[in-house]
C-alpha cells in the first residue's frame, strides 16, 4: 500500500517540477519545449523591423521620373509609386527654341507622354523636344524708307533680305552689333532684333 501511495505521489511531484507555462510551452512553437518569451521577443523584433521597412520604402521607395531638358532650364525629378501619375511640370525654357512636349522611349519607339493617363511602372526619363523658335527681325533702313518685318528661324539662314534705296547713297548691307548680316548668315539671336542698313 505504501508503495502504491509513493507511486501516486511521484506524478504530482513531476508536475510541480516543471514551470506552469511562463517560460516554456508547446503549441505554435512545435513539439518540444522552448523558451516562449525568447520567441515572443524575436517575433516582436521581426514585426517591428517589417513595419519600419514598409514605412521607409513608402516614404523613400518607388520609382524616379527624371526630366532631360536637352540644354533647357532644369526640371526637378519626381519620386512616385507604382501606378501613380506624373505631375506635369512647368515648361522648361531654352533660348531660341519653343518647347514641343515631353517624350519617352520604349524600345525603338518614341512617344509623347500623356500626363493625364499614363501611369508609372518603373524608372523613366522624359526627354524635352524643341522646335526652333520663329523670330521677328525689324529693319532700320537708316534713311532708306520703310521696311517690313521678317520672320526668321533660329539656327537657320536669314534668307532673302530687303534692299533699301536712298538718293546719293549706295546700300552696303545690313549690320547687327558690328557684324554684317547677309542672306546666308545663320540666325544666332534668340529673340526679336533689329538690322541696321549701312551706306556708302
mmCIF file of C-alpha atoms in Angstrom:
data_model
loop_
_atom_site.group_PDB
_atom_site.id
_atom_site.type_symbol
_atom_site.label_atom_id
_atom_site.label_comp_id
_atom_site.label_asym_id
_atom_site.label_seq_id
_atom_site.Cartn_x
_atom_site.Cartn_y
_atom_site.Cartn_z
ATOM 1 C CA UNK A 1 0.000 0.000 0.000
ATOM 2 C CA UNK A 2 2.792 2.408 0.852
ATOM 3 C CA UNK A 3 4.471 1.642 -2.482
ATOM 4 C CA UNK A 4 1.222 2.480 -4.316
ATOM 5 C CA UNK A 5 0.940 5.779 -2.455
ATOM 6 C CA UNK A 6 4.507 6.652 -3.353
ATOM 7 C CA UNK A 7 3.739 5.763 -6.997
ATOM 8 C CA UNK A 8 0.711 8.080 -6.959
ATOM 9 C CA UNK A 9 2.684 10.910 -5.419
ATOM 10 C CA UNK A 10 5.521 10.733 -7.956
ATOM 11 C CA UNK A 11 3.479 12.061 -10.975
ATOM 12 C CA UNK A 12 2.311 15.017 -8.914
ATOM 13 C CA UNK A 13 5.841 15.773 -7.890
ATOM 14 C CA UNK A 14 6.955 15.680 -11.553
ATOM 15 C CA UNK A 15 4.199 18.140 -12.478
ATOM 16 C CA UNK A 16 5.357 20.555 -9.779
ATOM 17 C CA UNK A 17 8.948 20.309 -11.048
ATOM 18 C CA UNK A 18 8.005 21.881 -14.434
ATOM 19 C CA UNK A 19 7.150 25.621 -14.714
ATOM 20 C CA UNK A 20 3.497 26.391 -15.409
ATOM 21 C CA UNK A 21 3.797 27.865 -18.918
ATOM 22 C CA UNK A 22 5.610 31.088 -18.035
ATOM 23 C CA UNK A 23 8.866 30.269 -19.713
ATOM 24 C CA UNK A 24 8.183 27.035 -21.560
ATOM 25 C CA UNK A 25 5.335 25.665 -23.673
ATOM 26 C CA UNK A 26 4.275 23.840 -26.770
ATOM 27 C CA UNK A 27 1.536 24.933 -29.204
ATOM 28 C CA UNK A 28 2.672 27.026 -32.173
ATOM 29 C CA UNK A 29 6.320 26.612 -31.241
ATOM 30 C CA UNK A 30 6.452 22.930 -32.086
ATOM 31 C CA UNK A 31 6.519 19.624 -30.276
ATOM 32 C CA UNK A 32 9.438 20.418 -27.984
ATOM 33 C CA UNK A 33 9.521 22.757 -25.039
ATOM 34 C CA UNK A 34 11.085 26.109 -25.978
ATOM 35 C CA UNK A 35 11.547 29.471 -24.234
ATOM 36 C CA UNK A 36 8.283 31.260 -25.089
ATOM 37 C CA UNK A 37 9.428 34.712 -24.027
ATOM 38 C CA UNK A 38 12.539 34.489 -26.198
ATOM 39 C CA UNK A 39 10.467 33.558 -29.252
ATOM 40 C CA UNK A 40 7.890 36.235 -28.465
ATOM 41 C CA UNK A 41 10.706 38.770 -28.322
ATOM 42 C CA UNK A 42 12.122 37.634 -31.658
ATOM 43 C CA UNK A 43 8.684 37.809 -33.281
ATOM 44 C CA UNK A 44 8.148 41.334 -31.935
ATOM 45 C CA UNK A 45 11.529 42.434 -33.297
ATOM 46 C CA UNK A 46 10.685 40.895 -36.687
ATOM 47 C CA UNK A 47 7.281 42.618 -36.835
ATOM 48 C CA UNK A 48 8.765 45.995 -35.879
ATOM 49 C CA UNK A 49 11.507 45.571 -38.495
ATOM 50 C CA UNK A 50 8.981 44.764 -41.227
ATOM 51 C CA UNK A 51 6.825 47.763 -40.258
ATOM 52 C CA UNK A 52 9.851 50.067 -40.292
ATOM 53 C CA UNK A 53 10.819 48.785 -43.740
ATOM 54 C CA UNK A 54 7.287 49.363 -45.033
ATOM 55 C CA UNK A 55 7.292 52.935 -43.702
ATOM 56 C CA UNK A 56 10.781 53.597 -45.101
ATOM 57 C CA UNK A 57 10.004 52.324 -48.596
ATOM 58 C CA UNK A 58 6.662 54.134 -48.566
ATOM 59 C CA UNK A 59 8.494 57.404 -47.956
ATOM 60 C CA UNK A 60 11.722 56.811 -49.874
ATOM 61 C CA UNK A 61 10.895 53.960 -52.208
ATOM 62 C CA UNK A 62 9.134 53.877 -55.538
ATOM 63 C CA UNK A 63 10.346 54.968 -58.956
ATOM 64 C CA UNK A 64 12.227 58.016 -60.187
ATOM 65 C CA UNK A 65 10.924 60.120 -63.065
ATOM 66 C CA UNK A 66 13.747 62.269 -64.470
ATOM 67 C CA UNK A 67 13.469 65.141 -66.944
ATOM 68 C CA UNK A 68 16.175 65.657 -69.580
ATOM 69 C CA UNK A 69 15.713 69.178 -70.948
ATOM 70 C CA UNK A 70 18.421 68.862 -73.595
ATOM 71 C CA UNK A 71 20.098 72.119 -72.675
ATOM 72 C CA UNK A 72 16.999 73.879 -71.389
ATOM 73 C CA UNK A 73 16.245 75.071 -67.881
ATOM 74 C CA UNK A 74 16.403 72.411 -65.167
ATOM 75 C CA UNK A 75 13.305 70.442 -64.124
ATOM 76 C CA UNK A 76 13.278 68.614 -60.782
ATOM 77 C CA UNK A 77 12.876 64.816 -60.757
ATOM 78 C CA UNK A 78 9.849 63.185 -59.122
ATOM 79 C CA UNK A 79 9.601 60.159 -56.797
ATOM 80 C CA UNK A 80 6.454 58.124 -57.422
ATOM 81 C CA UNK A 81 4.996 54.750 -56.509
ATOM 82 C CA UNK A 82 3.812 52.135 -58.977
ATOM 83 C CA UNK A 83 0.630 53.173 -60.753
ATOM 84 C CA UNK A 84 0.806 56.875 -59.909
ATOM 85 C CA UNK A 85 0.580 59.681 -62.470
ATOM 86 C CA UNK A 86 3.484 62.016 -63.169
ATOM 87 C CA UNK A 87 2.748 65.606 -62.237
ATOM 88 C CA UNK A 88 3.245 67.723 -65.355
ATOM 89 C CA UNK A 89 5.985 70.283 -64.642
ATOM 90 C CA UNK A 90 6.145 73.848 -65.892
ATOM 91 C CA UNK A 91 7.538 74.047 -69.407
ATOM 92 C CA UNK A 92 11.320 74.450 -69.465
ATOM 93 C CA UNK A 93 12.962 77.336 -71.302
ATOM 94 C CA UNK A 94 15.669 77.191 -73.947
ATOM 95 C CA UNK A 95 16.814 80.335 -75.752
ATOM 96 C CA UNK A 96 15.955 80.257 -79.451
ATOM 97 C CA UNK A 97 13.604 77.285 -79.189
ATOM 98 C CA UNK A 98 9.983 76.541 -78.435
ATOM 99 C CA UNK A 99 9.097 73.648 -76.150
ATOM 100 C CA UNK A 100 7.273 70.852 -78.014
ATOM 101 C CA UNK A 101 6.443 68.401 -75.201
ATOM 102 C CA UNK A 102 7.885 65.557 -73.130
ATOM 103 C CA UNK A 103 8.690 62.285 -74.870
ATOM 104 C CA UNK A 104 9.664 58.838 -73.586
ATOM 105 C CA UNK A 105 11.338 55.917 -75.326
ATOM 106 C CA UNK A 106 10.114 52.327 -75.371
ATOM 107 C CA UNK A 107 12.452 50.112 -77.369
ATOM 108 C CA UNK A 108 12.901 51.798 -80.747
ATOM 109 C CA UNK A 109 9.659 53.739 -80.372
ATOM 110 C CA UNK A 110 9.344 57.274 -79.027
ATOM 111 C CA UNK A 111 6.012 58.648 -77.860
ATOM 112 C CA UNK A 112 4.563 61.800 -76.331
ATOM 113 C CA UNK A 113 3.991 61.290 -72.596
ATOM 114 C CA UNK A 114 0.344 61.625 -71.574
ATOM 115 C CA UNK A 115 0.323 63.075 -68.056
ATOM 116 C CA UNK A 116 -3.427 62.566 -67.665
ATOM 117 C CA UNK A 117 -3.480 58.797 -68.091
ATOM 118 C CA UNK A 118 -0.036 57.173 -68.348
ATOM 119 C CA UNK A 119 0.964 55.504 -65.072
ATOM 120 C CA UNK A 120 4.438 54.966 -63.697
ATOM 121 C CA UNK A 121 5.612 51.343 -63.840
ATOM 122 C CA UNK A 122 9.349 51.871 -63.404
ATOM 123 C CA UNK A 123 12.142 54.413 -63.559
ATOM 124 C CA UNK A 124 11.761 56.636 -66.615
ATOM 125 C CA UNK A 125 13.495 59.627 -68.181
ATOM 126 C CA UNK A 126 11.334 62.078 -70.113
ATOM 127 C CA UNK A 127 13.070 63.955 -72.923
ATOM 128 C CA UNK A 128 12.173 67.534 -73.811
ATOM 129 C CA UNK A 129 11.557 68.125 -77.520
ATOM 130 C CA UNK A 130 12.285 71.516 -79.028
ATOM 131 C CA UNK A 131 11.500 73.292 -82.282
ATOM 132 C CA UNK A 132 13.496 76.305 -83.480
ATOM 133 C CA UNK A 133 11.695 79.482 -82.494
ATOM 134 C CA UNK A 134 10.308 81.890 -85.071
ATOM 135 C CA UNK A 135 11.982 85.252 -84.510
ATOM 136 C CA UNK A 136 10.905 88.667 -85.712
ATOM 137 C CA UNK A 137 13.547 90.763 -87.463
ATOM 138 C CA UNK A 138 12.971 94.502 -87.842
ATOM 139 C CA UNK A 139 14.862 96.725 -90.285
ATOM 140 C CA UNK A 140 16.204 100.187 -89.651
ATOM 141 C CA UNK A 141 16.901 101.483 -93.159
ATOM 142 C CA UNK A 142 18.763 104.477 -91.729
ATOM 143 C CA UNK A 143 17.020 106.899 -94.077
ATOM 144 C CA UNK A 144 16.245 104.451 -96.878
ATOM 145 C CA UNK A 145 12.496 104.170 -96.372
ATOM 146 C CA UNK A 146 10.088 101.863 -94.571
ATOM 147 C CA UNK A 147 10.944 98.128 -94.445
ATOM 148 C CA UNK A 148 8.526 95.352 -93.473
ATOM 149 C CA UNK A 149 9.390 92.980 -90.620
ATOM 150 C CA UNK A 150 10.579 89.480 -91.468
ATOM 151 C CA UNK A 151 10.141 86.151 -89.656
ATOM 152 C CA UNK A 152 13.282 84.032 -89.405
ATOM 153 C CA UNK A 153 14.048 80.768 -87.612
ATOM 154 C CA UNK A 154 16.743 80.386 -85.003
ATOM 155 C CA UNK A 155 19.664 78.322 -86.311
ATOM 156 C CA UNK A 156 18.690 78.767 -89.965
ATOM 157 C CA UNK A 157 19.802 81.268 -92.629
ATOM 158 C CA UNK A 158 18.132 84.681 -92.812
ATOM 159 C CA UNK A 159 17.174 84.109 -96.406
ATOM 160 C CA UNK A 160 16.166 86.939 -98.696
ATOM 161 C CA UNK A 161 16.624 90.384 -97.161
ATOM 162 C CA UNK A 162 15.124 93.672 -98.367
ATOM 163 C CA UNK A 163 17.261 96.159 -100.287
ATOM 164 C CA UNK A 164 16.574 99.786 -99.354
ATOM 165 C CA UNK A 165 17.360 102.713 -101.620
ATOM 166 C CA UNK A 166 18.462 106.255 -100.812
ATOM 167 C CA UNK A 167 19.298 109.038 -103.262
ATOM 168 C CA UNK A 168 23.015 109.725 -103.469
ATOM 169 C CA UNK A 169 23.935 106.631 -101.418
ATOM 170 C CA UNK A 170 24.818 103.043 -102.226
ATOM 171 C CA UNK A 171 23.411 100.328 -99.980
ATOM 172 C CA UNK A 172 26.314 98.403 -98.349
ATOM 173 C CA UNK A 173 24.388 95.738 -96.416
ATOM 174 C CA UNK A 174 22.692 95.057 -93.131
ATOM 175 C CA UNK A 175 24.514 95.174 -89.832
ATOM 176 C CA UNK A 176 23.814 93.859 -86.370
ATOM 177 C CA UNK A 177 26.065 94.545 -83.373
ATOM 178 C CA UNK A 178 29.034 95.342 -85.648
ATOM 179 C CA UNK A 179 28.645 92.227 -87.831
ATOM 180 C CA UNK A 180 27.438 92.251 -91.454
ATOM 181 C CA UNK A 181 24.308 90.131 -91.975
ATOM 182 C CA UNK A 182 23.746 88.559 -95.388
ATOM 183 C CA UNK A 183 21.145 86.139 -96.754
ATOM 184 C CA UNK A 184 23.472 83.225 -95.902
ATOM 185 C CA UNK A 185 24.077 84.364 -92.318
ATOM 186 C CA UNK A 186 22.735 81.979 -89.658
ATOM 187 C CA UNK A 187 20.300 83.436 -87.149
ATOM 188 C CA UNK A 188 22.138 83.496 -83.814
ATOM 189 C CA UNK A 189 19.892 85.874 -81.902
ATOM 190 C CA UNK A 190 17.276 84.167 -79.748
ATOM 191 C CA UNK A 191 14.720 86.941 -79.815
ATOM 192 C CA UNK A 192 13.458 89.896 -81.774
ATOM 193 C CA UNK A 193 16.250 92.126 -83.101
ATOM 194 C CA UNK A 194 16.882 94.991 -85.496
ATOM 195 C CA UNK A 195 19.168 95.020 -88.547
ATOM 196 C CA UNK A 196 20.524 98.429 -89.494
ATOM 197 C CA UNK A 197 21.276 99.469 -93.069
ATOM 198 C CA UNK A 198 24.788 100.688 -93.875
ATOM 199 C CA UNK A 199 25.518 103.111 -96.757
ATOM 200 C CA UNK A 200 28.446 104.220 -98.840
#
